[in-house]
GROMACS .gro file of C-alpha atoms in nm:
model
  142
    1MET     CA    1   5.241   9.377   6.469
    2ARG     CA    2   5.641   9.366   6.440
    3HIS     CA    3   5.726   9.552   6.786
    4ARG     CA    4   6.057   9.492   6.942
    5VAL     CA    5   6.156   9.241   6.570
    6HIS     CA    6   6.478   9.314   6.458
    7GLY     CA    7   6.679   9.208   6.152
    8ARG     CA    8   6.510   9.021   5.864
    9LYS     CA    9   6.508   8.669   5.792
   10LEU     CA   10   6.584   8.647   5.414
   11ASN     CA   11   6.423   8.348   5.339
   12ARG     CA   12   6.732   8.136   5.514
   13SER     CA   13   6.860   7.926   5.759
   14SER     CA   14   7.052   8.110   6.109
   15ALA     CA   15   7.365   7.990   5.941
   16HIS     CA   16   7.261   8.045   5.634
   17ARG     CA   17   7.200   8.436   5.716
   18LYS     CA   18   7.494   8.519   5.907
   19SER     CA   19   7.727   8.360   5.573
   20LEU     CA   20   7.522   8.603   5.341
   21ARG     CA   21   7.595   8.906   5.504
   22GLN     CA   22   8.010   8.861   5.595
   23ASN     CA   23   8.016   8.752   5.235
   24LEU     CA   24   7.843   9.053   5.066
   25VAL     CA   25   8.024   9.292   5.317
   26ALA     CA   26   8.357   9.148   5.222
   27ASP     CA   27   8.254   9.183   4.841
   28LEU     CA   28   8.135   9.579   4.954
   29ILE     CA   29   8.512   9.595   5.123
   30CYS     CA   30   8.699   9.466   4.883
   31TYR     CA   31   8.502   9.590   4.527
   32GLU     CA   32   8.372   9.876   4.731
   33GLN     CA   33   8.013   9.890   4.574
   34ILE     CA   34   7.805   9.529   4.517
   35LEU     CA   35   7.476   9.521   4.294
   36THR     CA   36   7.204   9.348   4.524
   37THR     CA   37   6.882   9.350   4.622
   38GLU     CA   38   6.737   9.595   4.840
   39ALA     CA   39   6.619   9.395   5.078
   40LYS     CA   40   6.980   9.265   5.148
   41ALA     CA   41   7.133   9.577   5.119
   42ARG     CA   42   6.992   9.685   5.403
   43THR     CA   43   7.024   9.395   5.578
   44ILE     CA   44   7.401   9.405   5.529
   45ARG     CA   45   7.429   9.832   5.562
   46PRO     CA   46   7.445   9.883   5.948
   47THR     CA   47   7.700   9.558   5.967
   48ALA     CA   48   7.947   9.751   5.670
   49GLU     CA   49   7.899  10.074   5.837
   50LYS     CA   50   8.025   9.873   6.213
   51MET     CA   51   8.305   9.683   6.043
   52ILE     CA   52   8.461   9.996   5.929
   53THR     CA   53   8.411  10.208   6.272
   54LEU     CA   54   8.572   9.913   6.417
   55ALA     CA   55   8.862   9.962   6.220
   56LYS     CA   56   8.904  10.360   6.195
   57ARG     CA   57   8.863  10.309   6.581
   58GLY     CA   58   9.170  10.056   6.545
   59LEU     CA   59   9.409  10.276   6.370
   60GLU     CA   60   9.326  10.560   6.647
   61LYS     CA   61   9.438  10.343   6.906
   62SER     CA   62   9.778  10.229   6.735
   63ASP     CA   63   9.923  10.513   6.821
   64THR     CA   64   9.878  10.479   7.197
   65ASN     CA   65   9.762  10.149   7.261
   66PRO     CA   66   9.934   9.896   7.019
   67ALA     CA   67   9.731   9.637   7.160
   68ALA     CA   68   9.412   9.808   7.091
   69ALA     CA   69   9.529   9.771   6.703
   70VAL     CA   70   9.598   9.457   6.710
   71HIS     CA   71   9.260   9.349   6.887
   72ALA     CA   72   9.076   9.541   6.677
   73ARG     CA   73   9.246   9.358   6.323
   74ARG     CA   74   9.155   8.988   6.526
   75LEU     CA   75   8.729   9.104   6.615
   76ALA     CA   76   8.722   9.222   6.212
   77ALA     CA   77   8.912   8.854   6.096
   78ALA     CA   78   8.664   8.676   6.296
   79ARG     CA   79   8.372   8.863   6.149
   80LEU     CA   80   8.497   8.866   5.804
   81PRO     CA   81   8.630   8.639   5.545
   82LYS     CA   82   9.014   8.622   5.500
   83THR     CA   83   9.043   8.628   5.105
   84ARG     CA   84   8.828   8.775   4.837
   85THR     CA   85   8.921   8.676   4.438
   86PHE     CA   86   8.922   9.016   4.238
   87THR     CA   87   8.890   9.034   3.843
   88ASP     CA   88   9.007   9.336   3.754
   89GLU     CA   89   8.941   9.488   3.384
   90GLU     CA   90   9.231   9.291   3.179
   91GLY     CA   91   9.113   8.981   3.363
   92VAL     CA   92   9.410   8.978   3.606
   93THR     CA   93   9.282   8.766   3.897
   94GLU     CA   94   9.418   8.852   4.244
   95GLU     CA   95   9.390   8.731   4.645
   96VAL     CA   96   9.263   9.061   4.811
   97ASP     CA   97   9.295   9.004   5.165
   98VAL     CA   98   9.001   9.163   5.285
   99VAL     CA   99   9.101   9.257   5.647
  100LYS     CA  100   9.406   9.410   5.530
  101LYS     CA  101   9.263   9.672   5.268
  102LEU     CA  102   8.989   9.759   5.530
  103PHE     CA  103   9.260   9.893   5.785
  104GLU     CA  104   9.502  10.014   5.515
  105GLU     CA  105   9.203  10.174   5.244
  106ILE     CA  106   8.887  10.285   5.346
  107ALA     CA  107   8.944  10.292   5.745
  108PRO     CA  108   9.188  10.626   5.653
  109ARG     CA  109   8.966  10.743   5.388
  110TYR     CA  110   8.688  10.821   5.645
  111GLN     CA  111   8.835  10.919   5.925
  112ALA     CA  112   8.738  11.289   5.998
  113ARG     CA  113   8.354  11.146   5.903
  114PRO     CA  114   8.159  11.045   6.138
  115GLY     CA  115   7.931  10.811   6.007
  116GLY     CA  116   7.774  10.718   5.692
  117TYR     CA  117   8.041  10.546   5.511
  118THR     CA  118   7.750  10.374   5.261
  119ARG     CA  119   7.544  10.479   5.019
  120MET     CA  120   7.192  10.270   4.874
  121VAL     CA  121   7.101  10.338   4.533
  122LYS     CA  122   6.765  10.193   4.410
  123VAL     CA  123   6.838  10.097   4.006
  124GLY     CA  124   6.481   9.929   3.921
  125LYS     CA  125   6.338   9.594   3.893
  126ARG     CA  126   6.514   9.187   3.819
  127PRO     CA  127   6.422   9.146   3.440
  128GLY     CA  128   6.377   8.758   3.585
  129ASP     CA  129   6.200   8.789   3.903
  130ASN     CA  130   6.142   9.178   3.989
  131ALA     CA  131   6.229   9.186   4.276
  132ASP     CA  132   6.371   9.537   4.398
  133MET     CA  133   6.746   9.554   4.307
  134ALA     CA  134   6.967   9.852   4.456
  135VAL     CA  135   7.358   9.891   4.398
  136LEU     CA  136   7.514  10.000   4.746
  137MET     CA  137   7.849  10.147   4.757
  138LEU     CA  138   8.093  10.297   5.027
  139VAL     CA  139   8.045  10.657   5.011
  140ASP     CA  140   8.372  10.889   4.809
  141GLU     CA  141   8.571  11.142   5.001
  142GLU     CA  142   8.405  11.451   4.999
   0.00000   0.00000   0.00000
């Protein structure tokens, strides 16, 4: 029985799980969709939603209390990697500041949405090891 057992171990140590979670959430913020295994997608989905909620609350409080907005940015910076290298279709490589993109592009998009910022679409089995694959993506504004 798995009563009160929270989370998935993913056959990794705790430090490896933490690093994996941070990197996948940063990639989701940077690319706005990622292809990964279903177990990893289920694991990082709550963390990604909490980061977007943190950014939304930081933006809401920025008008009345600037210190709270700075605090939200610092919390996000502590929980995410600083930059991601992003290569577009033409092959141009650029550094993307993950926290800046979260607060300036993604959080304002979901300001009126009460939750459910991500969508997980199952895409079948991976040919190499038959693992269940899924695409985790940010929901479009509707």
